[in-house]
Coordinates of C-alpha atoms in Angstrom, one line a residue:
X278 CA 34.7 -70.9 -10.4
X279 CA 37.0 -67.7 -10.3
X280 CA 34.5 -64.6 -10.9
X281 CA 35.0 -62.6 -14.1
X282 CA 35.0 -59.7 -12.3
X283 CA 37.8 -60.3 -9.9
X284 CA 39.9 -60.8 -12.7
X285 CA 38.9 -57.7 -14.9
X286 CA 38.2 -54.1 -13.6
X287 CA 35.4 -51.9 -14.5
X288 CA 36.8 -49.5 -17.5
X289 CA 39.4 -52.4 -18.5
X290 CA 41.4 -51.6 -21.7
X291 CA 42.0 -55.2 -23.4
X292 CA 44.1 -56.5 -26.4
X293 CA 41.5 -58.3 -29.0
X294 CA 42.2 -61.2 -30.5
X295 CA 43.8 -60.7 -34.1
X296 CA 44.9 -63.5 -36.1
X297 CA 48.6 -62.8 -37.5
X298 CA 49.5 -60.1 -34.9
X299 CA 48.6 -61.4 -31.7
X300 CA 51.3 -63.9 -30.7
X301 CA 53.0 -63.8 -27.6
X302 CA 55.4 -62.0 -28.7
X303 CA 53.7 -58.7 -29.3
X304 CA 50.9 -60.1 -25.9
X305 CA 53.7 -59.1 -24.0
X306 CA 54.0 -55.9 -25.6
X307 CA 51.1 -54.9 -24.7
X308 CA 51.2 -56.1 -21.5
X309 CA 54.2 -53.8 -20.8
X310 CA 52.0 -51.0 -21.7
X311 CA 49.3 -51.6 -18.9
X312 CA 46.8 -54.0 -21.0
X313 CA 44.4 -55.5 -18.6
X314 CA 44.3 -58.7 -20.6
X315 CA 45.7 -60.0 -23.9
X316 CA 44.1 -62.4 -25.7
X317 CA 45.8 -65.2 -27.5
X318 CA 45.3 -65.7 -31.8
X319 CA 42.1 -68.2 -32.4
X320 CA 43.2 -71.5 -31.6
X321 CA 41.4 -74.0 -33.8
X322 CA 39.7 -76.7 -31.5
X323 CA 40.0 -79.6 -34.0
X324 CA 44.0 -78.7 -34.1
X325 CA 44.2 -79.2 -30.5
X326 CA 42.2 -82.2 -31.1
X327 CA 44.6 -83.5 -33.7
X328 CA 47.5 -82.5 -31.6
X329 CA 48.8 -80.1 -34.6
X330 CA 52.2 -79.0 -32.8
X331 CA 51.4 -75.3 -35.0
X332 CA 48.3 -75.2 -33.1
X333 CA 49.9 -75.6 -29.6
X334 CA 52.2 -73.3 -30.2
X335 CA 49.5 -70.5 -30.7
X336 CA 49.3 -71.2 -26.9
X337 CA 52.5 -69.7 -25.6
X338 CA 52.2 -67.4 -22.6
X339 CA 54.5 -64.5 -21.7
X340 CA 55.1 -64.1 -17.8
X341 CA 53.3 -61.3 -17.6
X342 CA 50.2 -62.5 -18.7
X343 CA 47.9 -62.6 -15.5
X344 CA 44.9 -63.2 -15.9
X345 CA 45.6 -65.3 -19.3
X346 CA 43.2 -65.8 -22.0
X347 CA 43.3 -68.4 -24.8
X348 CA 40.4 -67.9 -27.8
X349 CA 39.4 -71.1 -29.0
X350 CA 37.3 -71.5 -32.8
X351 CA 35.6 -74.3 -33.9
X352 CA 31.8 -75.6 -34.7
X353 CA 31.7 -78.5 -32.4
X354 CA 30.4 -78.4 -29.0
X355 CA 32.2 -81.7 -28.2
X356 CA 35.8 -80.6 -29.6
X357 CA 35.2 -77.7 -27.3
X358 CA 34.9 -79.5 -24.3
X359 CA 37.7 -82.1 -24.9
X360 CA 39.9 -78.8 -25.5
X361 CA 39.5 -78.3 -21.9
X362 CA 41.4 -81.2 -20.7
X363 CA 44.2 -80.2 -22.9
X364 CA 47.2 -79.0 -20.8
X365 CA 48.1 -76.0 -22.8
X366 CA 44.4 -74.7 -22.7
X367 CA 44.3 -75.7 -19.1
X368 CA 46.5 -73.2 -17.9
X369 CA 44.5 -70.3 -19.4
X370 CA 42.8 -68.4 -16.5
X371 CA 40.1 -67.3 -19.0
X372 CA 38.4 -69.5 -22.5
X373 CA 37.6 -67.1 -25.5
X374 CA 35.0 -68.6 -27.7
X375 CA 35.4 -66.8 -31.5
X376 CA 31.9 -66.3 -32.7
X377 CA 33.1 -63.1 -34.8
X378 CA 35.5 -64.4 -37.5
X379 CA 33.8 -62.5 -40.8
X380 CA 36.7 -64.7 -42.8
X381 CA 35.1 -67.0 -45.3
X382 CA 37.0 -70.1 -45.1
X383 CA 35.8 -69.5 -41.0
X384 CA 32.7 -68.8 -42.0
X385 CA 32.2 -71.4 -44.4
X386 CA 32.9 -74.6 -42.3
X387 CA 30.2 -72.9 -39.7
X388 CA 32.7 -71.1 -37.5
X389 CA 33.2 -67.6 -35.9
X390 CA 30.6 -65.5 -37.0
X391 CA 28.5 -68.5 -38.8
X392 CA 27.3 -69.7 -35.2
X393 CA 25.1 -66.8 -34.9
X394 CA 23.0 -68.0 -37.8
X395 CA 22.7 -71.1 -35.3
X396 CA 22.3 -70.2 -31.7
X397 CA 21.2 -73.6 -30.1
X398 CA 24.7 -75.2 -31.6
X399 CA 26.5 -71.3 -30.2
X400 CA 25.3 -72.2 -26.6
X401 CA 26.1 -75.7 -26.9
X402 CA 29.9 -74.6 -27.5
X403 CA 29.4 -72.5 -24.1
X404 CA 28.0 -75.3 -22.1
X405 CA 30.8 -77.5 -23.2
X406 CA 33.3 -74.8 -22.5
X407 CA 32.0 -74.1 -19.7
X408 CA 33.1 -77.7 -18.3
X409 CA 36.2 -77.2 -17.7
X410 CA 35.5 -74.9 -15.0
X411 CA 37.1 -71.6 -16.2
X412 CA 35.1 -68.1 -16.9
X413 CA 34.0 -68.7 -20.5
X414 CA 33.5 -65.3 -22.8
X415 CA 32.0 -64.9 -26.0
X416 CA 33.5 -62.7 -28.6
X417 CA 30.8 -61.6 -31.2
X418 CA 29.7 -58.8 -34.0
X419 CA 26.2 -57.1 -34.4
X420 CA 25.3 -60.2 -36.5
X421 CA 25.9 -61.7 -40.0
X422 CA 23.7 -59.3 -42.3
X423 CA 22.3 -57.3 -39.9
X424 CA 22.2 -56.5 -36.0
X425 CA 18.1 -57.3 -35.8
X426 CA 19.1 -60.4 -33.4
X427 CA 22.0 -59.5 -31.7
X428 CA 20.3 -58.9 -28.5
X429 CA 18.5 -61.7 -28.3
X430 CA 21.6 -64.4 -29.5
X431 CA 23.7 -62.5 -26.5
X432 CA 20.8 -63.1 -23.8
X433 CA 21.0 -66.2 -25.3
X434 CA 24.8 -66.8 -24.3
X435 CA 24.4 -65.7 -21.4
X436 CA 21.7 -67.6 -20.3
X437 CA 24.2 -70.5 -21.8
X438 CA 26.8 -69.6 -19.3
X439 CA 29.2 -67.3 -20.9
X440 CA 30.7 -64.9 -17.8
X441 CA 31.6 -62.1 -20.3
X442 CA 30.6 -60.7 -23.8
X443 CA 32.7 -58.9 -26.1
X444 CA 31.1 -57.2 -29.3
X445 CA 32.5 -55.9 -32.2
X446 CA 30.1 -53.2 -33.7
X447 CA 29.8 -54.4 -37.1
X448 CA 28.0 -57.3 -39.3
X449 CA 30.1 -60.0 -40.9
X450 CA 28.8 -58.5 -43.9
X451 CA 30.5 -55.3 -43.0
X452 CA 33.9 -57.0 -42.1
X453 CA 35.8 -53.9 -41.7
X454 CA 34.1 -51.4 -43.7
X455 CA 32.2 -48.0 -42.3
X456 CA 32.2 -47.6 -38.8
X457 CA 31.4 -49.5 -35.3
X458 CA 27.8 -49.3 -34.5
X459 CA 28.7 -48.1 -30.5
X460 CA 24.9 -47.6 -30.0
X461 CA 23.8 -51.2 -31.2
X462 CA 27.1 -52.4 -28.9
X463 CA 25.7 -50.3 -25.9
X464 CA 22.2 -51.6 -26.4
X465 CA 23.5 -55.3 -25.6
X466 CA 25.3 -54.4 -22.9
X467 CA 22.4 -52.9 -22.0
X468 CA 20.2 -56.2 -22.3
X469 CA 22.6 -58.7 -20.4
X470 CA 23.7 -58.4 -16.9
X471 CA 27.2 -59.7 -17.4
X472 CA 30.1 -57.5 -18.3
X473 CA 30.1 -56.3 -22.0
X474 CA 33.1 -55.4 -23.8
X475 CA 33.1 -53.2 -26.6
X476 CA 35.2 -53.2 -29.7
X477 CA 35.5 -51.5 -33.0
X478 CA 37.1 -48.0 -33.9
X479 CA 38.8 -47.4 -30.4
X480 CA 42.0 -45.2 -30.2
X481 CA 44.2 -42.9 -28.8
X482 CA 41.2 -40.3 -28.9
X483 CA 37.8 -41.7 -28.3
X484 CA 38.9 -44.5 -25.7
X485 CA 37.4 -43.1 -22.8
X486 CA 34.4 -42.2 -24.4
X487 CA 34.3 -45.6 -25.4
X488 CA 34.3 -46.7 -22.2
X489 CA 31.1 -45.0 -21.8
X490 CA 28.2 -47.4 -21.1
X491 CA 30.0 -50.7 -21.2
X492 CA 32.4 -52.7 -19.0
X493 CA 35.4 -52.1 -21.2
X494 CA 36.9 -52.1 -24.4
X495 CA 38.9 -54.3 -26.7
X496 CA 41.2 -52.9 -28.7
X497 CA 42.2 -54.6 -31.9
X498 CA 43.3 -52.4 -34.7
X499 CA 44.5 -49.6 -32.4
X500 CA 47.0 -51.5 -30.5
X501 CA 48.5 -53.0 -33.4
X502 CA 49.3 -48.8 -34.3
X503 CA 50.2 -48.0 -31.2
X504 CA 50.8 -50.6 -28.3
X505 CA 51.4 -48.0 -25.8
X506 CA 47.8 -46.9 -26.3
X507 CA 46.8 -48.8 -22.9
X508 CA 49.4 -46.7 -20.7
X509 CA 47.6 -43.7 -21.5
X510 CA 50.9 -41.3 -22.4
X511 CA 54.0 -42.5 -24.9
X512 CA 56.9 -43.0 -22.6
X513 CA 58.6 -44.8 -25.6
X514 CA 59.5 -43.7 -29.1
X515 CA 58.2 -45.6 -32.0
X516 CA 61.1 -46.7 -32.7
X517 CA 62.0 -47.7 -29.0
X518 CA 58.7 -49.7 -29.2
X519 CA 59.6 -51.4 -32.1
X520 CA 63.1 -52.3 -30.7
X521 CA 61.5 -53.8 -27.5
X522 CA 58.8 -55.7 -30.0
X523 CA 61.4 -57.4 -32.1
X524 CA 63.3 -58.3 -28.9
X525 CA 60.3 -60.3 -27.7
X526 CA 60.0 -61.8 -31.3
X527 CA 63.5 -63.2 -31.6
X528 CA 63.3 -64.3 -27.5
X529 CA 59.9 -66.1 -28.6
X530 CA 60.8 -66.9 -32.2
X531 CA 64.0 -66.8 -33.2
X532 CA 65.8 -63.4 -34.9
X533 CA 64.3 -64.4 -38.4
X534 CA 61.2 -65.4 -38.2
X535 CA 61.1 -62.1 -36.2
X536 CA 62.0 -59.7 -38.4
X537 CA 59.5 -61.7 -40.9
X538 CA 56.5 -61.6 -38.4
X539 CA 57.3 -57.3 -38.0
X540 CA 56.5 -56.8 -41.3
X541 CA 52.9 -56.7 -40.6
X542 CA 53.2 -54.2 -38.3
X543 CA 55.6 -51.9 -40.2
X544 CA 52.8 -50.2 -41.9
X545 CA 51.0 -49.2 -38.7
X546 CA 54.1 -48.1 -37.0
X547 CA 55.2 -45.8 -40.1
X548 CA 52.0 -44.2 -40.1
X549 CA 52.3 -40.4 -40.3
X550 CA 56.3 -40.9 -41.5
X551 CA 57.2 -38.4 -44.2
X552 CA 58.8 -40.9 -46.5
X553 CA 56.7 -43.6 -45.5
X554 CA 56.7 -45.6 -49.0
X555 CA 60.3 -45.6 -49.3
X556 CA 61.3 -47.2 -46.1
X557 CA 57.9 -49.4 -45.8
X558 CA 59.7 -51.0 -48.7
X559 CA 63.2 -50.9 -47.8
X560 CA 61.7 -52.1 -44.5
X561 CA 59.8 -54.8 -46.0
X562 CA 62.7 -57.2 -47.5
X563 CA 65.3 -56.8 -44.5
X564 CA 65.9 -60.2 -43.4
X565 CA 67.9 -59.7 -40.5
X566 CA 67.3 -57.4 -37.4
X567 CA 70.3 -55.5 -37.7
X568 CA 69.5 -54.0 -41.4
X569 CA 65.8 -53.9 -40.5
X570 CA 66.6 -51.1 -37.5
X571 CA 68.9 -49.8 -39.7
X572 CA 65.9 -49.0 -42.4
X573 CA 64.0 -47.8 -39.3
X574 CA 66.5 -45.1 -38.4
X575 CA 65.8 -43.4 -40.8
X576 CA 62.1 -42.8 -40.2
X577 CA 61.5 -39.1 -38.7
X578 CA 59.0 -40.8 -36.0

């Protein structure tokens, strides 16, 4: 089995996985910008199971996606391991396990951050994963109400197998609310001796401070605001990003679901715009790329 390690550098800047932004489209975006790895959106085991053609599609890589990481969700340790043989999880060079997901409809049908209230069935998914012979990494938060075990339920993953941890700094309860506990994150990489990611609250301005006392960070939030946040300098323009973005989408996706999937990213990009409202919402019912850059234009970025 390949060695984390030889496939991620100490002080690593990585794209997190983030449900509804981080399709392969915008993966390769990143990757542009000098990401170390991008991670795909959860994949749902039991859809990969079920052969859900929506679900496969999650899976699609860009060519410059080396290493590759798929994150897979789920509750059951045997769906895990019969995701391995699938051929569209195969070809991942790294398998994500979501053990973070604060969403309720997640959390209700014991997913994401619900397997840390059940640690035995948490390291069962890691020894099934673990089957298919791929470095296996566990993304995870401080805990559900509160971070008293999060030490001991990491030890406990690795001791399962998983190659790599990733932690977000706050409690389900939390979801996104107040700020990343980088102290309770540092603590658990402090605990295990495989690589620790940590996540929560990065940007432009605290990411090598960050850095400090872990193997790397994620970067969730902060990338979607700024992609080129991983280069380290802004050789583009917003707007030049955003060109190169919606060119990815429509290569991927077709020019209108493109223009539908930017939408969520228009408030991040206009962020600091004078104006902002009124071209977020001109923005916001363009339906074809030409009137959508049109709307951009105008923005003083």
């Amino acid at each position: 089995m390949t060695d984390i390690k030889t496939l991620l550098r100490p002080g690593c800047a990585t794209l997190a996985p983030l449900a509804g932004y981080s399709d392969v489209a915008f993966r390769r975006l990143c990757r542009d910008f000098g990401a170390d790895l991008t991670v795909t959106e959860m994949v749902s085991v039991a859809g990969l199971n079920y052969k859900s053609k929506k679900t496969v599609a999650l899976l699609r890589t860009a060519p410059n996606e080396t290493p590759s990481c798929a994150q897979l969700f789920g509750s059951m340790p045997e769906q895990f391991a019969r995701a391995t043989t699938h051929p569209e999880v195969a070809k991942f060079d790294i398998l994500d396990i979501n053990m973070g997901c604060p969403v309720r409809k997640v959390f209700g049908h014991g997913e994401g951050s619900a397997l840390m209230l059940d640690p035995e069935r948490a390291a069962a998914i890691v020894k099934a994963l673990k089957t298919g012979g791929k470095p296996v990494t566990v993304k995870m938060r401080l805990g559900v109400k509160d971070s008293a075990g999060a030490v001991d339920f990491a030890k406990r993953m690795e001791d399962a197998g998983a190659d790599l941890i990733t932690v977000h700094g706050r409690t389900r309860e939390q979801l996104y609310s107040g700020e990343a506990d980088w102290d309770a994150i540092r603590r658990i990489a402090d605990s295990v001796s495989v690589p620790v990611l940590g996540n929560g609250d990065v940007d432009e301005n605290n990411i090598e401070e960050r850095k400090q006392g872990v193997y790397g960070v994620a970067i969730g939030r902060g990338a979607v605001a700024d992609p080129q946040i991983f280069s380290g300098s802004r050789k583009l323009t917003r707007y030049e990003v955003i060109c190169r973005h919606l060119a990815y989408g429509e290569e991927y996706f077709g020019e209108r679901y493109a223009v539908t999937a930017l939408r969520s990213f228009i408030p991040f990009y206009l962020k600091g715009v004078p104006d902002i409202k009124r071209i977020r919402n001109a923005a916001m019912v363009c339906k074809d790329k030409e009137s959508l850059l049109e709307v951009l234009k105008e923005a003083d970025f």
